[in-house]
């Protein structure tokens, strides 16, 4: 039944863009302005960010933090990271600095995306304790914090490179395998230090297929995301 289903997140991204291209994936609204995002636009932004990450030296297997609340940029960052075979390490922006330091160190993150300038400052305060953490990227168009990068700048850089460097992106994504690590999800750590749950591309996509079968989800459905609870 699922013989031709994507087995990695790069394949999932490509299949979604090819199948649903101009259709709306996110009916986004900012203030009083409607700014719907299509599957094609999502894929283009993910490609652009992935190219920028390649330029920064991100490679398959690298751990990348994703410290943010529920927002459209979260998915762009997540897909860009995992489409290269890198491993995302997600956590909410309300996590204490002490716990963030532990998670970033324990997982071996060489880079992290953060929700805003406030979280960037918290991570900067202990960055020297994590010699492996090379860069911090704020998930905003721009940042006022010295020593960190802005997602807007990386997207602009990547979009400028898409036409000339698409082959390098395709080559990196071709190397990703179903049994590659996709994400490390940390437990709450309420009774001890947080524990990292390791999931592969095959693990997560298998869950997606099963849920779609059980709930009879199709392309006419609309979902409301309410995280974090």
XYZ file of N, CA, C and O in Angstrom, residues 98-225:
512
model
N 19.716 26.622 32.192
C 20.494 25.478 32.679
C 20.159 24.220 31.886
O 21.044 23.459 31.486
N 18.864 23.998 31.638
C 18.451 22.806 30.899
C 18.850 22.913 29.427
O 19.251 21.930 28.815
N 18.747 24.121 28.869
C 19.172 24.311 27.478
C 20.652 23.991 27.319
O 21.058 23.332 26.357
N 21.446 24.467 28.269
C 22.882 24.195 28.205
C 23.147 22.697 28.242
O 23.957 22.176 27.464
N 22.452 21.990 29.126
C 22.635 20.545 29.213
C 22.269 19.860 27.901
O 23.017 19.013 27.397
N 21.118 20.217 27.328
C 20.642 19.562 26.105
C 21.581 19.832 24.934
O 21.934 18.908 24.181
N 21.992 21.071 24.759
C 22.879 21.403 23.647
C 24.238 20.716 23.791
O 24.836 20.285 22.803
N 24.705 20.585 25.046
C 25.983 19.918 25.284
C 25.856 18.408 25.134
O 26.670 17.769 24.468
N 24.818 17.847 25.737
C 24.629 16.395 25.726
C 24.427 15.866 24.306
O 24.932 14.803 23.944
N 23.695 16.621 23.478
C 23.421 16.185 22.107
C 24.571 16.492 21.151
O 24.623 15.954 20.049
N 25.481 17.355 21.582
C 26.618 17.706 20.728
C 26.269 18.659 19.603
O 26.828 18.561 18.503
N 25.362 19.607 19.868
C 24.955 20.558 18.830
C 26.118 21.461 18.428
O 26.799 22.028 19.278
N 26.318 21.603 17.119
C 27.344 22.528 16.633
C 26.730 23.863 16.235
O 27.441 24.819 15.901
N 25.389 23.931 16.264
C 24.667 25.135 15.860
C 23.275 25.051 16.461
O 22.773 23.969 16.742
N 22.640 26.202 16.703
C 21.265 26.165 17.174
C 20.463 27.332 16.629
O 20.973 28.450 16.498
N 19.219 27.054 16.279
C 18.247 28.096 15.975
C 17.522 28.414 17.276
O 17.234 27.516 18.080
N 17.208 29.704 17.494
C 16.476 30.103 18.697
C 15.311 31.001 18.306
O 15.312 31.636 17.250
N 14.320 31.066 19.165
C 13.070 31.744 18.883
C 13.234 33.244 18.633
O 12.677 33.791 17.687
N 13.973 33.915 19.518
C 14.068 35.374 19.431
C 15.346 35.861 20.106
O 16.175 35.063 20.565
N 15.492 37.185 20.177
C 16.705 37.763 20.762
C 16.860 37.413 22.239
O 17.986 37.258 22.735
N 15.737 37.269 22.952
C 15.825 36.918 24.373
C 16.511 35.570 24.557
O 17.429 35.437 25.386
N 16.080 34.577 23.796
C 16.682 33.246 23.923
C 18.122 33.270 23.421
O 18.997 32.591 23.971
N 18.379 34.067 22.376
C 19.752 34.180 21.868
C 20.702 34.672 22.963
O 21.818 34.157 23.114
N 20.262 35.647 23.735
C 21.098 36.175 24.816
C 21.331 35.115 25.889
O 22.429 35.034 26.462
N 20.309 34.298 26.182
C 20.468 33.242 27.176
C 21.517 32.233 26.726
O 22.357 31.796 27.519
N 21.473 31.866 25.436
C 22.438 30.886 24.929
C 23.835 31.497 24.848
O 24.835 30.840 25.157
N 23.911 32.754 24.434
C 25.211 33.427 24.377
C 25.897 33.448 25.735
O 27.125 33.353 25.823
N 25.099 33.543 26.790
C 25.664 33.630 28.141
C 26.438 32.381 28.533
O 27.367 32.451 29.347
N 26.076 31.223 27.955
C 26.823 30.007 28.297
C 27.520 29.393 27.083
O 28.053 28.285 27.184
N 27.559 30.089 25.972
C 28.164 29.513 24.762
C 29.630 29.150 24.964
O 30.115 28.138 24.447
N 30.366 29.941 25.742
C 31.785 29.648 25.944
C 31.996 28.347 26.720
O 33.090 27.773 26.697
N 30.935 27.873 27.404
C 31.013 26.583 28.094
C 30.788 25.416 27.133
O 30.971 24.257 27.510
N 30.362 25.733 25.897
C 30.088 24.716 24.881
C 30.965 24.983 23.654
O 30.523 25.582 22.680
N 32.208 24.556 23.680
C 33.120 24.846 22.576
C 32.654 24.284 21.236
O 33.057 24.769 20.184
N 31.778 23.271 21.263
C 31.300 22.700 20.014
C 30.180 23.491 19.367
O 29.839 23.275 18.203
N 29.579 24.421 20.121
C 28.470 25.226 19.597
C 29.033 26.435 18.865
O 29.434 27.419 19.468
N 29.041 26.359 17.540
C 29.716 27.369 16.727
C 28.856 28.580 16.400
O 29.366 29.700 16.286
N 27.532 28.368 16.210
C 26.684 29.467 15.735
C 25.303 29.431 16.386
O 24.779 28.374 16.718
N 24.733 30.626 16.505
C 23.364 30.804 16.986
C 22.609 31.596 15.920
O 23.106 32.614 15.427
N 21.430 31.119 15.561
C 20.616 31.796 14.546
C 19.266 32.143 15.146
O 18.555 31.264 15.644
N 18.904 33.418 15.107
C 17.600 33.862 15.592
C 16.573 33.686 14.476
O 16.814 34.083 13.337
N 15.421 33.102 14.806
C 14.398 32.820 13.801
C 13.545 34.067 13.521
O 12.321 34.068 13.678
N 14.222 35.126 13.117
C 13.580 36.398 12.811
C 14.236 36.981 11.561
O 15.293 36.527 11.133
N 13.585 37.993 10.988
C 14.128 38.638 9.792
C 15.461 39.316 10.096
O 16.366 39.354 9.255
N 15.582 39.829 11.323
C 16.825 40.496 11.727
C 17.003 40.348 13.228
O 16.086 39.939 13.936
N 18.195 40.686 13.707
C 18.479 40.584 15.137
C 19.290 41.784 15.600
O 20.053 42.375 14.823
N 19.103 42.124 16.865
C 19.857 43.213 17.473
C 21.000 42.689 18.338
O 21.738 43.468 18.937
N 21.146 41.377 18.395
C 22.143 40.768 19.274
C 23.448 40.557 18.522
O 23.476 39.927 17.463
N 24.521 41.069 19.080
C 25.841 40.901 18.482
C 26.290 39.447 18.578
O 26.069 38.780 19.581
N 26.899 38.962 17.507
C 27.474 37.628 17.531
C 26.544 36.518 17.116
O 26.912 35.342 17.201
N 25.312 36.844 16.676
C 24.388 35.814 16.210
C 23.934 36.155 14.791
O 24.067 37.290 14.334
N 23.383 35.162 14.108
C 22.882 35.341 12.752
C 21.359 35.446 12.772
O 20.717 35.031 13.730
N 20.793 35.998 11.698
C 19.342 36.105 11.570
C 18.855 35.183 10.458
O 19.488 35.077 9.403
N 17.729 34.526 10.687
C 17.162 33.630 9.695
C 16.892 34.363 8.384
O 17.119 33.815 7.299
N 16.424 35.598 8.465
C 16.154 36.367 7.253
C 17.366 36.505 6.357
O 17.269 36.409 5.123
N 18.522 36.730 6.969
C 19.757 36.865 6.186
C 20.148 35.543 5.539
O 20.603 35.504 4.390
N 19.987 34.431 6.271
C 20.330 33.125 5.704
C 19.399 32.772 4.543
O 19.842 32.235 3.518
N 18.110 33.086 4.683
C 17.168 32.818 3.595
C 17.516 33.630 2.354
O 17.501 33.113 1.231
N 17.850 34.898 2.547
C 18.218 35.741 1.408
C 19.468 35.214 0.724
O 19.553 35.167 -0.514
N 20.443 34.787 1.518
C 21.674 34.238 0.964
C 21.394 32.957 0.178
O 21.918 32.757 -0.923
N 20.552 32.116 0.730
C 20.234 30.857 0.067
C 19.443 31.047 -1.213
O 19.707 30.373 -2.216
N 18.467 31.939 -1.203
C 17.678 32.193 -2.413
C 18.566 32.704 -3.540
O 18.351 32.377 -4.713
N 19.577 33.497 -3.190
C 20.486 34.020 -4.208
C 21.367 32.925 -4.812
O 21.878 33.071 -5.921
N 21.511 31.806 -4.090
C 22.382 30.722 -4.544
C 21.626 29.569 -5.204
O 22.251 28.672 -5.768
N 20.294 29.588 -5.142
C 19.521 28.411 -5.566
C 19.790 28.006 -7.013
O 19.985 26.826 -7.316
N 19.786 28.968 -7.925
C 19.939 28.640 -9.345
C 21.309 28.043 -9.645
O 21.428 27.101 -10.433
N 22.341 28.572 -9.010
C 23.706 28.153 -9.337
C 24.192 26.950 -8.534
O 25.135 26.278 -8.951
N 23.561 26.681 -7.383
C 24.098 25.649 -6.500
C 23.091 24.549 -6.167
O 23.250 23.846 -5.161
N 22.067 24.409 -6.999
C 21.069 23.371 -6.748
C 21.643 21.965 -6.762
O 21.162 21.079 -6.051
N 22.686 21.743 -7.568
C 23.277 20.402 -7.665
C 23.899 19.965 -6.342
O 23.816 18.785 -5.972
N 24.523 20.900 -5.635
C 25.145 20.537 -4.357
C 24.095 20.166 -3.331
O 24.301 19.266 -2.502
N 22.951 20.833 -3.387
C 21.854 20.514 -2.475
C 21.290 19.131 -2.785
O 21.066 18.319 -1.885
N 21.083 18.848 -4.068
C 20.570 17.538 -4.474
C 21.535 16.433 -4.066
O 21.116 15.371 -3.581
N 22.826 16.671 -4.230
C 23.825 15.664 -3.871
C 23.789 15.358 -2.380
O 23.871 14.197 -1.961
N 23.651 16.403 -1.561
C 23.606 16.200 -0.109
C 22.363 15.415 0.289
O 22.412 14.509 1.136
N 21.232 15.719 -0.329
C 19.985 15.044 0.016
C 19.958 13.601 -0.473
O 19.302 12.757 0.151
N 20.649 13.318 -1.541
C 20.696 11.955 -2.070
C 21.388 11.010 -1.100
O 21.126 9.798 -1.094
N 22.259 11.552 -0.238
C 23.002 10.731 0.716
C 22.172 10.313 1.927
O 22.567 9.406 2.677
N 21.030 10.948 2.142
C 20.224 10.658 3.335
C 19.553 9.301 3.204
O 18.996 8.966 2.150
N 19.595 8.509 4.259
C 19.041 7.166 4.264
C 17.914 7.035 5.301
O 17.900 7.761 6.304
N 16.967 6.114 5.089
C 15.854 5.934 6.032
C 16.293 5.670 7.472
O 15.614 6.092 8.418
N 17.418 4.981 7.656
C 17.850 4.667 9.020
C 18.779 5.731 9.605
O 19.334 5.552 10.692
N 18.944 6.858 8.908
C 19.694 7.985 9.471
C 18.906 8.602 10.616
O 17.672 8.673 10.579
N 19.617 9.083 11.617
C 18.973 9.763 12.732
C 18.326 11.057 12.230
O 18.950 11.841 11.508
N 17.078 11.265 12.615
C 16.327 12.455 12.201
C 16.270 13.502 13.304
O 16.489 14.687 13.073
N 15.981 13.049 14.520
C 15.764 13.991 15.613
C 16.127 13.346 16.947
O 16.094 12.118 17.087
N 16.470 14.185 17.907
C 16.660 13.743 19.295
C 15.702 14.577 20.143
O 15.886 15.785 20.288
N 14.665 13.921 20.662
C 13.639 14.605 21.452
C 13.913 14.341 22.932
O 13.930 13.192 23.364
N 14.119 15.420 23.684
C 14.472 15.269 25.094
C 13.233 15.254 25.992
O 12.281 16.008 25.784
N 13.280 14.374 26.997
C 12.207 14.299 27.987
C 12.239 15.540 28.865
O 13.190 16.332 28.821
N 11.208 15.697 29.691
C 11.067 16.920 30.484
C 12.133 17.093 31.545
O 12.449 18.219 31.946
N 12.694 15.991 32.033
C 13.734 16.110 33.054
C 13.196 16.513 34.416
O 13.917 17.107 35.218
N 11.949 16.180 34.716
C 11.356 16.583 36.000
C 11.912 15.791 37.181
O 11.940 16.283 38.307
N 12.352 14.556 36.940
C 12.881 13.732 38.041
C 14.385 13.505 37.952
O 15.000 13.022 38.886
N 14.978 13.842 36.819
C 16.428 13.688 36.619
C 16.813 14.517 35.404
O 16.007 15.288 34.892
N 18.055 14.367 34.943
C 18.455 15.079 33.737
C 17.605 14.582 32.558
O 17.229 13.414 32.500
N 17.287 15.469 31.595
C 16.516 15.046 30.422
C 17.212 13.910 29.682
O 18.442 13.842 29.628
N 16.419 13.027 29.127
C 16.940 11.898 28.336
C 16.592 12.130 26.864
O 15.482 12.539 26.545
N 17.542 11.855 25.991
C 17.323 12.063 24.564
C 16.738 10.837 23.881
O 17.334 9.760 23.915
N 15.568 10.984 23.263
C 14.930 9.906 22.512
C 15.338 10.059 21.043
O 15.065 11.078 20.416
N 15.988 9.047 20.498
C 16.546 9.116 19.150
C 15.603 8.464 18.151
O 15.252 7.295 18.286
N 15.185 9.221 17.122
C 14.260 8.731 16.111
C 14.859 8.917 14.717
O 15.447 9.960 14.419
N 14.679 7.911 13.874
C 15.194 7.974 12.502
C 14.119 8.497 11.554
O 12.942 8.646 11.912
N 14.521 8.737 10.301
C 13.562 9.118 9.264
C 12.485 8.042 9.139
O 11.292 8.354 9.043
N 12.897 6.778 9.124
C 11.950 5.674 8.981
C 10.979 5.619 10.157
O 9.780 5.361 9.970
N 11.470 5.870 11.380
C 10.599 5.873 12.566
C 9.448 6.860 12.402
O 8.269 6.509 12.555
N 9.792 8.095 12.096
C 8.791 9.164 12.058
C 7.842 8.997 10.871
O 6.620 9.147 11.013
N 8.358 8.663 9.707
C 7.499 8.507 8.541
C 6.579 7.299 8.677
O 5.457 7.298 8.163
N 7.028 6.275 9.376
C 6.159 5.137 9.646
C 4.976 5.569 10.504
O 3.822 5.181 10.253
N 5.242 6.395 11.514
C 4.165 6.916 12.359
C 3.185 7.757 11.553
O 1.968 7.685 11.750
N 3.724 8.575 10.654
C 2.870 9.427 9.817
C 1.923 8.576 8.975
O 0.722 8.860 8.870
N 2.458 7.524 8.369
C 1.624 6.670 7.518
C 0.525 5.976 8.317
O -0.618 5.884 7.884
N 0.884 5.491 9.500
C -0.102 4.793 10.332
C -1.200 5.748 10.787
O -2.398 5.420 10.739
N -0.821 6.937 11.230
C -1.816 7.917 11.672
C -2.742 8.295 10.526
O -3.963 8.405 10.692
N -2.172 8.490 9.330
C -2.990 8.846 8.167
C -4.007 7.748 7.853
O -5.150 8.027 7.474
N -3.606 6.497 8.016
C -4.523 5.378 7.769
C -5.626 5.318 8.820
O -6.811 5.176 8.509
N -5.241 5.427 10.081
C -6.204 5.288 11.178
C -7.216 6.432 11.178
O -8.420 6.231 11.381
N -6.731 7.647 10.933
C -7.611 8.820 10.977
C -8.231 9.153 9.623
O -9.016 10.088 9.512
N -7.866 8.404 8.584
C -8.389 8.655 7.233
C -8.147 10.105 6.798
O -9.038 10.790 6.300
N -6.933 10.570 6.999
C -6.562 11.933 6.618
C -6.337 12.005 5.123
O -5.716 11.120 4.528
N -6.842 13.079 4.472
C -6.537 13.286 3.060
C -6.285 14.771 2.810
O -6.281 15.580 3.750
N -6.086 15.147 1.535
C -5.661 16.512 1.222
C -6.796 17.537 1.303
O -6.597 18.711 0.982
N -7.968 17.123 1.764
C -9.061 18.075 1.972
C -9.147 18.541 3.427
O -9.901 19.460 3.744
N -8.364 17.909 4.298
C -8.446 18.228 5.713
C -7.630 19.473 6.071
O -6.610 19.770 5.437
N -8.089 20.186 7.097
C -7.406 21.364 7.627
C -7.158 21.132 9.108
O -8.061 20.704 9.828
N -5.931 21.432 9.569
C -5.573 21.196 10.970
C -5.264 22.506 11.674
O -4.662 23.411 11.095
N -5.661 22.586 12.923
C -5.330 23.724 13.777
C -4.313 23.255 14.801
O -4.582 22.355 15.594
N -3.128 23.862 14.774
C -2.067 23.488 15.716
C -2.133 24.411 16.929
O -2.139 25.633 16.777
